[in-house]
PQR file of N, CA, C, O and H, with PARSE charges and radii, in Angstrom:
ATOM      1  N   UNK A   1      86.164  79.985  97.835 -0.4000 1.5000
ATOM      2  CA  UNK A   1      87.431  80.043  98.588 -0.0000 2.0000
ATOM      3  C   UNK A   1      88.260  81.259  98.186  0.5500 1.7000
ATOM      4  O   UNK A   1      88.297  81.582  96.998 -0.5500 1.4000
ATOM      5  N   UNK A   2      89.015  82.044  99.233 -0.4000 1.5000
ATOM      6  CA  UNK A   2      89.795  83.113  98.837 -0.0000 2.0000
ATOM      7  C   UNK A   2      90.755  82.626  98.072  0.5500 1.7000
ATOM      8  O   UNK A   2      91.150  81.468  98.204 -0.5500 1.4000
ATOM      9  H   UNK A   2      88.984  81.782 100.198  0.4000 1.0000
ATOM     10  N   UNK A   3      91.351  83.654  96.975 -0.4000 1.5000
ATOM     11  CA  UNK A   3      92.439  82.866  96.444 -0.0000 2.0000
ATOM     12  C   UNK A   3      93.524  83.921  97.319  0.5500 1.7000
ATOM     13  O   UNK A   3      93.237  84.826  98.103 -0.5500 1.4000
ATOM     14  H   UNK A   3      91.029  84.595  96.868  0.4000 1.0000
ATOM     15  N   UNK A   4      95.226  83.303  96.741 -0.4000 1.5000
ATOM     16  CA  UNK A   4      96.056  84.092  97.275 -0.0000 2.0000
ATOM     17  C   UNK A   4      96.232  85.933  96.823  0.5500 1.7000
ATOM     18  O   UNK A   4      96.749  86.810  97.516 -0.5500 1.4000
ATOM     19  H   UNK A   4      95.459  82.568  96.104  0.4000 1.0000
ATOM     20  N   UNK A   5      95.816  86.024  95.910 -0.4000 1.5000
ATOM     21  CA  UNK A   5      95.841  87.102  95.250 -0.0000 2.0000
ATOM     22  C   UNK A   5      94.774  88.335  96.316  0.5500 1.7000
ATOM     23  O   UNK A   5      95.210  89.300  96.943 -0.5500 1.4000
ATOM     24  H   UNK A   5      95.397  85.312  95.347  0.4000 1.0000
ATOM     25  N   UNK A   6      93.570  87.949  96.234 -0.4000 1.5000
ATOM     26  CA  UNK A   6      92.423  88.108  97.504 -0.0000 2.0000
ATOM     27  C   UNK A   6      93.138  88.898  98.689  0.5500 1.7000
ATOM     28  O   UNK A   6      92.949  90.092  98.920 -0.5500 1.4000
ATOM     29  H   UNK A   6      93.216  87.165  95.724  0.4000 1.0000
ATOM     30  N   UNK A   7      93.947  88.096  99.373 -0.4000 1.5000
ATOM     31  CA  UNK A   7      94.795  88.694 100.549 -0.0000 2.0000
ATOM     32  C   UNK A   7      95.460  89.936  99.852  0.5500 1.7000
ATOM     33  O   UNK A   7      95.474  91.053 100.370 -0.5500 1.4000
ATOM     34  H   UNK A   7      94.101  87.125  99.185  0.4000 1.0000
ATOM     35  N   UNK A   8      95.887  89.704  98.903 -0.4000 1.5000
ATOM     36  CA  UNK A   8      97.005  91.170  98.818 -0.0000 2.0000
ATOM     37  C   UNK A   8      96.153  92.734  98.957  0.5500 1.7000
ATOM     38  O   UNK A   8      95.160  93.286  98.483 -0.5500 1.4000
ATOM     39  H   UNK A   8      95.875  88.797  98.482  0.4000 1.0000
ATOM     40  N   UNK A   9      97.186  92.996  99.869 -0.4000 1.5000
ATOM     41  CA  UNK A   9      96.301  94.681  99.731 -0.0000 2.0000
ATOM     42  C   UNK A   9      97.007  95.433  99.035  0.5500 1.7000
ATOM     43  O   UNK A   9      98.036  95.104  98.447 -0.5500 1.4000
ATOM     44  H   UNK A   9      97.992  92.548 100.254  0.4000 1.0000
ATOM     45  N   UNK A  10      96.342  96.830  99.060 -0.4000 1.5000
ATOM     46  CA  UNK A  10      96.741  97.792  97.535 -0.0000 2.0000
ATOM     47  C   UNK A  10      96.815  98.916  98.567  0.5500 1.7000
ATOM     48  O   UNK A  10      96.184  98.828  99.621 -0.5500 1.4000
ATOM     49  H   UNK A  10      95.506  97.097  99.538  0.4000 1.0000
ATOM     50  N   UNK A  11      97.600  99.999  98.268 -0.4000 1.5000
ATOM     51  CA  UNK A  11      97.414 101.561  98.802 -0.0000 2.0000
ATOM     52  C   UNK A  11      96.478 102.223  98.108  0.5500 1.7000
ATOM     53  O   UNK A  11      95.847 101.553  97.291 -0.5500 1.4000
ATOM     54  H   UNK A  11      98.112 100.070  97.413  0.4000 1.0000
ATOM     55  N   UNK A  12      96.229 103.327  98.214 -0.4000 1.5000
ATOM     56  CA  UNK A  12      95.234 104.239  97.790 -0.0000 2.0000
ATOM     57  C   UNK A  12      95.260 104.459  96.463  0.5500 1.7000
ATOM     58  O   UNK A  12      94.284 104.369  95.719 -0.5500 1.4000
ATOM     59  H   UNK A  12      96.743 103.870  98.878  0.4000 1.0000
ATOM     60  N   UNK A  13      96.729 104.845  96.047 -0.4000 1.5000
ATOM     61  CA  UNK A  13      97.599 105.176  94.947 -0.0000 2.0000
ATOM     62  C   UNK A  13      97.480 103.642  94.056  0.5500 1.7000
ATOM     63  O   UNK A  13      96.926 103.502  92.966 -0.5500 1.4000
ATOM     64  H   UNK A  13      97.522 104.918  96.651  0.4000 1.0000
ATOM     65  N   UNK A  14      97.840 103.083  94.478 -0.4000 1.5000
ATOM     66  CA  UNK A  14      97.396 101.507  93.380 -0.0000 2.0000
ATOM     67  C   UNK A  14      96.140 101.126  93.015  0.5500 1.7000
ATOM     68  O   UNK A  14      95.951 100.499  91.972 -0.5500 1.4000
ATOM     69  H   UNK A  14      98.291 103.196  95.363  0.4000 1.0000
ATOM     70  N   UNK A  15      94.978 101.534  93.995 -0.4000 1.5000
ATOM     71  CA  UNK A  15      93.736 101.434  93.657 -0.0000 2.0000
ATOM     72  C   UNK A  15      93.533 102.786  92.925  0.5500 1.7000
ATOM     73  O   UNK A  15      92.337 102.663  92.662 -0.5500 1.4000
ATOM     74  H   UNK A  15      95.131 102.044  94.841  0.4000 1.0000
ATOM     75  N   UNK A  16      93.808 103.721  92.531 -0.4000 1.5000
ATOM     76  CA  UNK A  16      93.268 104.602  91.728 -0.0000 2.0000
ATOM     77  C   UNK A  16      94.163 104.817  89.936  0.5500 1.7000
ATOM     78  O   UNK A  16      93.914 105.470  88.923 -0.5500 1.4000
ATOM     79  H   UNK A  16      94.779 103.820  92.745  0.4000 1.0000
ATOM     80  N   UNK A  17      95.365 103.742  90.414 -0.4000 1.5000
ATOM     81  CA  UNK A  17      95.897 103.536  88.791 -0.0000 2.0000
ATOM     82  C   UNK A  17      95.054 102.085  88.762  0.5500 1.7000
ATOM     83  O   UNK A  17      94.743 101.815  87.601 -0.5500 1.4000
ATOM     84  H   UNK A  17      95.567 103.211  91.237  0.4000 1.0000
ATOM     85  N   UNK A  18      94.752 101.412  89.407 -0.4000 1.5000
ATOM     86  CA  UNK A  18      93.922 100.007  88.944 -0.0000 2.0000
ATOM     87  C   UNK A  18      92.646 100.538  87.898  0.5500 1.7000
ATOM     88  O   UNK A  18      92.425 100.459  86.690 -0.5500 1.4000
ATOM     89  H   UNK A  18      95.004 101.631  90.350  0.4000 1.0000
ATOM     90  N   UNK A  19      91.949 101.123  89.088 -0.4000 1.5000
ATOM     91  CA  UNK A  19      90.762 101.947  88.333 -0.0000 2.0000
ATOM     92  C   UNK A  19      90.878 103.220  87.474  0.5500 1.7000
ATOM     93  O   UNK A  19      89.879 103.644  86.893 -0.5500 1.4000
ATOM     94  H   UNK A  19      92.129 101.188  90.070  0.4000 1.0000
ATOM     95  N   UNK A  20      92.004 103.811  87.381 -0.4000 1.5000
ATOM     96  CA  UNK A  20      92.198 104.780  86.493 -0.0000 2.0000
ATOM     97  C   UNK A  20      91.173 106.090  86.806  0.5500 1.7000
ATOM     98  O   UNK A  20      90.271 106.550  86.106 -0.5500 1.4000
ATOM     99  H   UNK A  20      92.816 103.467  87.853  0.4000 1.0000
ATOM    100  N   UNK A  21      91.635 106.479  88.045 -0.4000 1.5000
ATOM    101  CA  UNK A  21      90.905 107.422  88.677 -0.0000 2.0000
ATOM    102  C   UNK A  21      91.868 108.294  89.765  0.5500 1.7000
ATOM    103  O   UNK A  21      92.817 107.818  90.389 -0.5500 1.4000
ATOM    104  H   UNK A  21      92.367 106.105  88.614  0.4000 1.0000
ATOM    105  N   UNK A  22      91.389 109.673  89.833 -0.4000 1.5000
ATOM    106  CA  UNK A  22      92.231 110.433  91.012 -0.0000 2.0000
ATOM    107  C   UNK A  22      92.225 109.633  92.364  0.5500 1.7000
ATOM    108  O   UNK A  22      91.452 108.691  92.540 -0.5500 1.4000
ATOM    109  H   UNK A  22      90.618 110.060  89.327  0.4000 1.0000
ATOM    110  N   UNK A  23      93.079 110.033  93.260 -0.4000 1.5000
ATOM    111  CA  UNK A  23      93.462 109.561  94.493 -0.0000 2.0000
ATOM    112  C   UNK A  23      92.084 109.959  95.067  0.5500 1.7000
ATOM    113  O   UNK A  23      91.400 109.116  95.646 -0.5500 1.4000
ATOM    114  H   UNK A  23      93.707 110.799  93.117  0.4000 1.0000
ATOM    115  N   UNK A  24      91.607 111.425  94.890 -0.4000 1.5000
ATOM    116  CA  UNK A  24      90.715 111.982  95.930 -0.0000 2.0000
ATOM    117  C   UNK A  24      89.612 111.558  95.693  0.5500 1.7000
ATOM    118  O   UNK A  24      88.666 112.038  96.318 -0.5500 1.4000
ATOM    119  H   UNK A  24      92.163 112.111  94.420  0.4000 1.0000
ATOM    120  N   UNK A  25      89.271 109.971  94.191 -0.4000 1.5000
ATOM    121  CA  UNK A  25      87.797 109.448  94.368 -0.0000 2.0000
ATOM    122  C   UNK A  25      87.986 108.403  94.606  0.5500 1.7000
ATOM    123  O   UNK A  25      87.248 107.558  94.099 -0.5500 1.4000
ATOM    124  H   UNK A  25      90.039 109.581  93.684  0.4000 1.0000
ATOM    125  N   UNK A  26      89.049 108.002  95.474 -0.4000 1.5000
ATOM    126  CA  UNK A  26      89.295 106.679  95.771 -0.0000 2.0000
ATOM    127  C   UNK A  26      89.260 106.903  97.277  0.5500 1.7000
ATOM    128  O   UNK A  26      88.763 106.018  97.973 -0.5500 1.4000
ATOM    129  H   UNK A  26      89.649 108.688  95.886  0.4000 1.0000
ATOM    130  N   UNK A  27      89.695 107.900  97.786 -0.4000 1.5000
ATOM    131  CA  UNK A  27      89.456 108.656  99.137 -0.0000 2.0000
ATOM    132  C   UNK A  27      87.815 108.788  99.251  0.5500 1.7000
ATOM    133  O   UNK A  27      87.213 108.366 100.238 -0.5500 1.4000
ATOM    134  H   UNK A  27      90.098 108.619  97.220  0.4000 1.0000
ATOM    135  N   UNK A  28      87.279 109.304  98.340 -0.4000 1.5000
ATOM    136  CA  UNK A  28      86.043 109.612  98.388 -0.0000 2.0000
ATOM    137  C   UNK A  28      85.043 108.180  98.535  0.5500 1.7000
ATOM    138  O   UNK A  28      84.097 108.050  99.313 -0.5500 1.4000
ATOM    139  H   UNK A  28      87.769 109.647  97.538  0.4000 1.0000
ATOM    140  N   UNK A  29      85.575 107.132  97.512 -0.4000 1.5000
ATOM    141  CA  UNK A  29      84.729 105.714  97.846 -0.0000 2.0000
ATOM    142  C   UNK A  29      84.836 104.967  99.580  0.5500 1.7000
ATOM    143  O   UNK A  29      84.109 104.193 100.204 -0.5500 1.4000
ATOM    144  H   UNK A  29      86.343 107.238  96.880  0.4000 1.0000
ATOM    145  N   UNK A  30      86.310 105.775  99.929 -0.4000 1.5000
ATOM    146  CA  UNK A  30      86.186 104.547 101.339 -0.0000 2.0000
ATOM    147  C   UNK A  30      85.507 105.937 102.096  0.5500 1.7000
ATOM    148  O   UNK A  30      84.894 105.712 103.140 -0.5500 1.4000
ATOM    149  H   UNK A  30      86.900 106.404  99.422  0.4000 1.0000
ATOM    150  N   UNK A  31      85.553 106.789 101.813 -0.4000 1.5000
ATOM    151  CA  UNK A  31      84.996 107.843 102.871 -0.0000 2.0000
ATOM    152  C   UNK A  31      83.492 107.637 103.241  0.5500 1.7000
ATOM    153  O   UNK A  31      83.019 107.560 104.375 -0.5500 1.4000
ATOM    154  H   UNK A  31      86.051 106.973 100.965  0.4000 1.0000
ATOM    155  N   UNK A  32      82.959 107.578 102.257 -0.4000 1.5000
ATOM    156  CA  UNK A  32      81.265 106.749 101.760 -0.0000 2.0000
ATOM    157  C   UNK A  32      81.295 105.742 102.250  0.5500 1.7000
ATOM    158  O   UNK A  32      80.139 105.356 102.425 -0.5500 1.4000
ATOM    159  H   UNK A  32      83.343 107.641 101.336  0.4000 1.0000
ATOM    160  N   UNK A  33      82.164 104.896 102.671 -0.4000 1.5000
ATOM    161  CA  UNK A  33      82.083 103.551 103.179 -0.0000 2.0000
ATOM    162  C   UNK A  33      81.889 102.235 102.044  0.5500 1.7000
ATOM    163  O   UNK A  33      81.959 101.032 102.294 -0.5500 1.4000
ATOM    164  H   UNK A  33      83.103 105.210 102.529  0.4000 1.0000
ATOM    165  N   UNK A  34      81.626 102.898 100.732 -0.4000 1.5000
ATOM    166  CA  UNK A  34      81.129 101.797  99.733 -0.0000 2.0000
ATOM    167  C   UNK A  34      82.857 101.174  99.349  0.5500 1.7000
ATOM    168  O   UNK A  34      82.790 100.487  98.329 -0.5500 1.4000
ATOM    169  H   UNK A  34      81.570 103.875 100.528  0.4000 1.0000
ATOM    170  N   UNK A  35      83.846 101.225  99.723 -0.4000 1.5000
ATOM    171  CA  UNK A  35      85.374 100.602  99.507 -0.0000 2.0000
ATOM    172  C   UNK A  35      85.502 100.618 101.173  0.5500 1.7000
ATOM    173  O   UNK A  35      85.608 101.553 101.967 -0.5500 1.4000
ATOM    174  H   UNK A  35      83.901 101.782 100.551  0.4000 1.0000
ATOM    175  N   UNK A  36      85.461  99.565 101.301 -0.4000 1.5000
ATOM    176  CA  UNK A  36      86.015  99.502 102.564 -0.0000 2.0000
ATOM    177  C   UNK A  36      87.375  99.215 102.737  0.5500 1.7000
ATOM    178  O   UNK A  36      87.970  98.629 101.833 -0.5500 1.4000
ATOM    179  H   UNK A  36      85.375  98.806 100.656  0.4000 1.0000
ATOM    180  N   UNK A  37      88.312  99.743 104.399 -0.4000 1.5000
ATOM    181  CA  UNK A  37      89.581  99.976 104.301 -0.0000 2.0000
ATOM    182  C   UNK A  37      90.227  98.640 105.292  0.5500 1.7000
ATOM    183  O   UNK A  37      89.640  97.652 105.732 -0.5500 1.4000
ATOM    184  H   UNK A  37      87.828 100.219 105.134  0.4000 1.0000
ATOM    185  N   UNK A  38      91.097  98.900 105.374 -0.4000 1.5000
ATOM    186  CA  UNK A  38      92.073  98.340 106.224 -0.0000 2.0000
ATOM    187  C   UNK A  38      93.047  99.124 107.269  0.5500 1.7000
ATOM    188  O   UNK A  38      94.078  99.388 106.651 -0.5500 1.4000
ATOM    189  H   UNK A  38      91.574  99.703 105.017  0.4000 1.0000
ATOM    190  N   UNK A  39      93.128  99.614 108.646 -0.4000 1.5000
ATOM    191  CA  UNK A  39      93.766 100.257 108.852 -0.0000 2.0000
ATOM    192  C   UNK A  39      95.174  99.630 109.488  0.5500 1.7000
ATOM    193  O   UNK A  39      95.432  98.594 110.101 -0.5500 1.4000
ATOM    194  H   UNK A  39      92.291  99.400 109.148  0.4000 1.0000
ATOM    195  N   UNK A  40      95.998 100.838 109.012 -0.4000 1.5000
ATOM    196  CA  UNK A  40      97.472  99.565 109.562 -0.0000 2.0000
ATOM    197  C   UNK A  40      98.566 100.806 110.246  0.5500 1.7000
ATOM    198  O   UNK A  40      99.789 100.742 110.372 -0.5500 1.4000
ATOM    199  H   UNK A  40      95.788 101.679 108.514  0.4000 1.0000
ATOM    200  N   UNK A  41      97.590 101.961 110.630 -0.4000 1.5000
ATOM    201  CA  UNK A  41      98.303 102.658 111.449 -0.0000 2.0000
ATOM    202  C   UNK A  41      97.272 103.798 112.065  0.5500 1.7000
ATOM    203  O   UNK A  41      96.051 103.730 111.917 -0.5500 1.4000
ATOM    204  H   UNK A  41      96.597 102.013 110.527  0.4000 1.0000
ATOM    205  N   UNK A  42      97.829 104.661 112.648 -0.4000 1.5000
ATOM    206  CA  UNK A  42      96.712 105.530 113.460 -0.0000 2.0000
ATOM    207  C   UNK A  42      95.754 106.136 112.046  0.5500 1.7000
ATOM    208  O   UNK A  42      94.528 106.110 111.929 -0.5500 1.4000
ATOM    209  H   UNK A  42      98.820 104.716 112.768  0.4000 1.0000
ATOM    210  N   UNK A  43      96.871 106.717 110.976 -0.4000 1.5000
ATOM    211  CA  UNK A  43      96.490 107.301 109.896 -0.0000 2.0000
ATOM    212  C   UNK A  43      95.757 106.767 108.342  0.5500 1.7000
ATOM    213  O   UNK A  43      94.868 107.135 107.574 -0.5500 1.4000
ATOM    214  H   UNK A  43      97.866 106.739 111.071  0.4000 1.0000
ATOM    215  N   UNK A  44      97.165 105.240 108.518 -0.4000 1.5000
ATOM    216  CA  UNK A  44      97.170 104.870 107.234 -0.0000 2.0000
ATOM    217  C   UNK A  44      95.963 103.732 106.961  0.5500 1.7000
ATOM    218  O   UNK A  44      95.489 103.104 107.908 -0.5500 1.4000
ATOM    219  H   UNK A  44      97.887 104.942 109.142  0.4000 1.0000
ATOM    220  N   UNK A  45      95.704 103.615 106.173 -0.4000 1.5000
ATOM    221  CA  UNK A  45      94.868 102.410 105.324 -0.0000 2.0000
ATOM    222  C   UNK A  45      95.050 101.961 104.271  0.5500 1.7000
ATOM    223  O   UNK A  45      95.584 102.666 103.414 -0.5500 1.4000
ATOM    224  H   UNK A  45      96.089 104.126 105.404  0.4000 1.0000
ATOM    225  N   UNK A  46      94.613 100.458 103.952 -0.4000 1.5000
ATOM    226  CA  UNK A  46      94.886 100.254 102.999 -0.0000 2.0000
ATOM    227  C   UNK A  46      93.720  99.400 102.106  0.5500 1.7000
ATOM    228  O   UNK A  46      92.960  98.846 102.901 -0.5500 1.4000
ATOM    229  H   UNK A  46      94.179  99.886 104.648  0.4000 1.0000
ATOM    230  N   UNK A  47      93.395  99.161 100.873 -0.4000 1.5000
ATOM    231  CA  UNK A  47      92.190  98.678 100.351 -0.0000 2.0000
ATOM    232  C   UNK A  47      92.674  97.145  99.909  0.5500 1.7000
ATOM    233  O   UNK A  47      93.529  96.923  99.052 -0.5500 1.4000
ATOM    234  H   UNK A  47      94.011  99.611 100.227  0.4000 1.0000
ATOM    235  N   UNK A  48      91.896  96.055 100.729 -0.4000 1.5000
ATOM    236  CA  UNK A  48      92.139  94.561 100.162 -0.0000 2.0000
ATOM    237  C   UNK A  48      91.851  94.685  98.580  0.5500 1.7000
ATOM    238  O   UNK A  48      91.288  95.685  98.135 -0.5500 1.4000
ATOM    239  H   UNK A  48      91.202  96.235 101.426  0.4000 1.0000
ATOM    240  N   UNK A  49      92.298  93.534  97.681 -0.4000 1.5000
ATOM    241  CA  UNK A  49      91.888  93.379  96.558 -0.0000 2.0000
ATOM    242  C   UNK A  49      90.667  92.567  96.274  0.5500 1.7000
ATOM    243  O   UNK A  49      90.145  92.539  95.159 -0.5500 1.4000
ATOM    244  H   UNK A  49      92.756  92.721  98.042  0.4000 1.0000
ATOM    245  N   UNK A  50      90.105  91.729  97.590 -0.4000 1.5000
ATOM    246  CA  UNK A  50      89.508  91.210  97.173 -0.0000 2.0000
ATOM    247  C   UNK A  50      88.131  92.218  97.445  0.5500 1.7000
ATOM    248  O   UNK A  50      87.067  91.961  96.881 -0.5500 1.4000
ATOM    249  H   UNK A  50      90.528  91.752  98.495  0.4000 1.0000
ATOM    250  N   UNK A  51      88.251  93.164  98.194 -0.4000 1.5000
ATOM    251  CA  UNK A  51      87.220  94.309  98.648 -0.0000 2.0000
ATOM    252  C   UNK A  51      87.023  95.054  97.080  0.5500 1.7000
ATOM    253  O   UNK A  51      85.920  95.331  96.610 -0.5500 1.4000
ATOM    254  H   UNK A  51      89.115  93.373  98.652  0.4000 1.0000
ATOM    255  N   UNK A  52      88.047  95.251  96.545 -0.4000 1.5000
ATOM    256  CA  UNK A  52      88.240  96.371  95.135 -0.0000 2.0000
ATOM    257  C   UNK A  52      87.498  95.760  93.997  0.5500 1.7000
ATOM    258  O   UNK A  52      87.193  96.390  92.984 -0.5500 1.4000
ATOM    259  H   UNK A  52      88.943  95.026  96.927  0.4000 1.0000
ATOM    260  N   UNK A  53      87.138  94.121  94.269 -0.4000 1.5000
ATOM    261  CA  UNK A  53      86.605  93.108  93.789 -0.0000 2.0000
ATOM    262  C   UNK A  53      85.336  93.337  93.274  0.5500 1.7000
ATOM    263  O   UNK A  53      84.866  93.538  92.154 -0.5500 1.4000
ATOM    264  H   UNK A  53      87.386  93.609  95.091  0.4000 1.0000
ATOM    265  N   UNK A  54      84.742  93.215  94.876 -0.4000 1.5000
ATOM    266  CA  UNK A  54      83.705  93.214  94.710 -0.0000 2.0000
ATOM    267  C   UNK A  54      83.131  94.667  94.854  0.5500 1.7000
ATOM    268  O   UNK A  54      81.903  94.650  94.768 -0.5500 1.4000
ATOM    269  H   UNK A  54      85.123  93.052  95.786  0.4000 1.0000
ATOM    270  N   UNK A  55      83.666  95.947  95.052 -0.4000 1.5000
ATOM    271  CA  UNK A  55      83.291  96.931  95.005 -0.0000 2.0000
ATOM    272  C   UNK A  55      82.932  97.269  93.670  0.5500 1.7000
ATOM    273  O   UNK A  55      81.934  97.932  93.387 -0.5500 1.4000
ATOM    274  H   UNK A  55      84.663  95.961  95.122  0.4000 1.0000
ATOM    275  N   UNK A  56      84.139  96.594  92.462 -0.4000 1.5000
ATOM    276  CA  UNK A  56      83.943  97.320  91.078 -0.0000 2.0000
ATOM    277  C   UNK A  56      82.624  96.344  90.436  0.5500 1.7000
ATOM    278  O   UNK A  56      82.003  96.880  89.518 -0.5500 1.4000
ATOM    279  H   UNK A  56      84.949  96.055  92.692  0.4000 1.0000
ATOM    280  N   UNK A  57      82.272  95.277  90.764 -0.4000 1.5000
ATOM    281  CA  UNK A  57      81.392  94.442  90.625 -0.0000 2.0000
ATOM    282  C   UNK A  57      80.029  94.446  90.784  0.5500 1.7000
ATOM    283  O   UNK A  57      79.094  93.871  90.225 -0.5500 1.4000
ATOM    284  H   UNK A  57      82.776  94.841  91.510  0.4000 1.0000
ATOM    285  N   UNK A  58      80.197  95.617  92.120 -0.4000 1.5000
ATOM    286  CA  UNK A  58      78.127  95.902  92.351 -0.0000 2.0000
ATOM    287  C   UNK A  58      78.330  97.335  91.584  0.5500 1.7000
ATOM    288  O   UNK A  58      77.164  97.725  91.645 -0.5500 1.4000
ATOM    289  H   UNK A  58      80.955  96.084  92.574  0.4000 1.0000
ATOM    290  N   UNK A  59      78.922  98.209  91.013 -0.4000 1.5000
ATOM    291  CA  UNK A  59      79.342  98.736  90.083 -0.0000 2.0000
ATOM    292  C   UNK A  59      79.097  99.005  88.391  0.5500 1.7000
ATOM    293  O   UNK A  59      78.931  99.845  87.507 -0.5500 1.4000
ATOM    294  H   UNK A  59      79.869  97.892  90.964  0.4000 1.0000
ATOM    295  N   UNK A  60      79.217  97.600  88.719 -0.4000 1.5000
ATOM    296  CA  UNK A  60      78.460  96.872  86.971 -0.0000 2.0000
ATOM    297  C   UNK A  60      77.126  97.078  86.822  0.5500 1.7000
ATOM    298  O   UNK A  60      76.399  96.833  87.785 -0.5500 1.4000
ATOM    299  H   UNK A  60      79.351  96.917  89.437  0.4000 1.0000
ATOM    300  N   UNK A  61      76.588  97.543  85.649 -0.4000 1.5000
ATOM    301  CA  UNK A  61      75.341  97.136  84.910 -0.0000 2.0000
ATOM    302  C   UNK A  61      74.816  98.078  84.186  0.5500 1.7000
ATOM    303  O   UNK A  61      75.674  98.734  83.595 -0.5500 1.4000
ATOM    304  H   UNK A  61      77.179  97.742  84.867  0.4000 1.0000
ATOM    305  N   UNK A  62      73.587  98.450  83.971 -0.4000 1.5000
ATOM    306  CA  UNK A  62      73.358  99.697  82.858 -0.0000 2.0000
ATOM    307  C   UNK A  62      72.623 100.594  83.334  0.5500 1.7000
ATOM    308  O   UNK A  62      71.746 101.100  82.634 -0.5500 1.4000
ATOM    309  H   UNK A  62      72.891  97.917  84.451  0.4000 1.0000
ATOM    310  N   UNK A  63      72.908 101.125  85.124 -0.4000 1.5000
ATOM    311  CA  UNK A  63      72.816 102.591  85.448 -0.0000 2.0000
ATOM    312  C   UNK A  63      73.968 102.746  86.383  0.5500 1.7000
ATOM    313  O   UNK A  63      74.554 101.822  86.947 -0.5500 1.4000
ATOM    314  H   UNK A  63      73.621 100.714  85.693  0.4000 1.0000
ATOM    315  N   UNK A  64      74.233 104.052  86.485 -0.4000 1.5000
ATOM    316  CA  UNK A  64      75.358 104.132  87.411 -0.0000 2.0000
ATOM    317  C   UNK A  64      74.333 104.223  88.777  0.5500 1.7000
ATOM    318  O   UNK A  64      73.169 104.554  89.004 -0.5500 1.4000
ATOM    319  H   UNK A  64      73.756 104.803  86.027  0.4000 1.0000
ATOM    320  N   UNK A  65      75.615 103.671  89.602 -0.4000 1.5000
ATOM    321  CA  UNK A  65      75.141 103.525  91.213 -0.0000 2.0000
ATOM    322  C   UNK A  65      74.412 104.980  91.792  0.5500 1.7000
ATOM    323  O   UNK A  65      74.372 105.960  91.048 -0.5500 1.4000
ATOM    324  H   UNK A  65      76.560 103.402  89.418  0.4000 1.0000
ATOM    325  N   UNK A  66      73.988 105.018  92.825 -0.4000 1.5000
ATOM    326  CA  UNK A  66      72.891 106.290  93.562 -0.0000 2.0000
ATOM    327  C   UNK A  66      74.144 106.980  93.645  0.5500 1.7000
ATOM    328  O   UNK A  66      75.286 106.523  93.700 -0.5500 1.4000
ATOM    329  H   UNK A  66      74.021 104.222  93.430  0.4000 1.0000
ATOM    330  N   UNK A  67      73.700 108.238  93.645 -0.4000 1.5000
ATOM    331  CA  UNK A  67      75.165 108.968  94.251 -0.0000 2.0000
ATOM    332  C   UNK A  67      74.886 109.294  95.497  0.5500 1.7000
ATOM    333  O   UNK A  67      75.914 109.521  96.134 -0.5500 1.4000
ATOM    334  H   UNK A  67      72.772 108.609  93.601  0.4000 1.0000
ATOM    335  N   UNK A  68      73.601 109.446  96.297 -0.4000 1.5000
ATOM    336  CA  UNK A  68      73.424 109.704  97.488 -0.0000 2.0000
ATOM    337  C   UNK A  68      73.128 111.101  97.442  0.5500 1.7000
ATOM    338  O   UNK A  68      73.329 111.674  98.513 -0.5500 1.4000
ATOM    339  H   UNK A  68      72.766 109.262  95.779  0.4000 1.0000
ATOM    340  N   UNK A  69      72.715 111.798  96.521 -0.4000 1.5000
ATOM    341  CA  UNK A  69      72.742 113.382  96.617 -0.0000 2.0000
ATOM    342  C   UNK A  69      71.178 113.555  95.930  0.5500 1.7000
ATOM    343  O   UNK A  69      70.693 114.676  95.773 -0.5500 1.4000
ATOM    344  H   UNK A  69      72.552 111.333  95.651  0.4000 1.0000
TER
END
């Protein structure tokens, strides 16, 4: 079951002090499609928490993810 927390969304800027990372690789994860967004204007988006969830989660283990390159 979702909890309430789940619903809350984050800006770009909150997901990259969550993860402790620049704006432009937090831009770079939804750009890749592997963070998926929320859009809530022609421009803007925003990242669920429960998405940031499970993004940092397949994330985990003892190689880093493909980079695709």
């Amino acid at each position: 079951p979702m909890q309430q927390e789940d619903m809350e969304i984050l800006t770009v800027e909150e997901v990259a002090k969550i993860m402790k990372v620049n704006i432009r690789t937090v831009r770079a994860w939804v750009q890749s499609g592997e963070l998926p967004r929320i859009w809530i204007g022609k421009r803007e988006y925003r990242i669920s928490k429960a998405d940031l969830r499970t993004f940092a989660e397949k994330r985990k283990g003892p190689y880093p993810p493909n980079s695709g390159t």
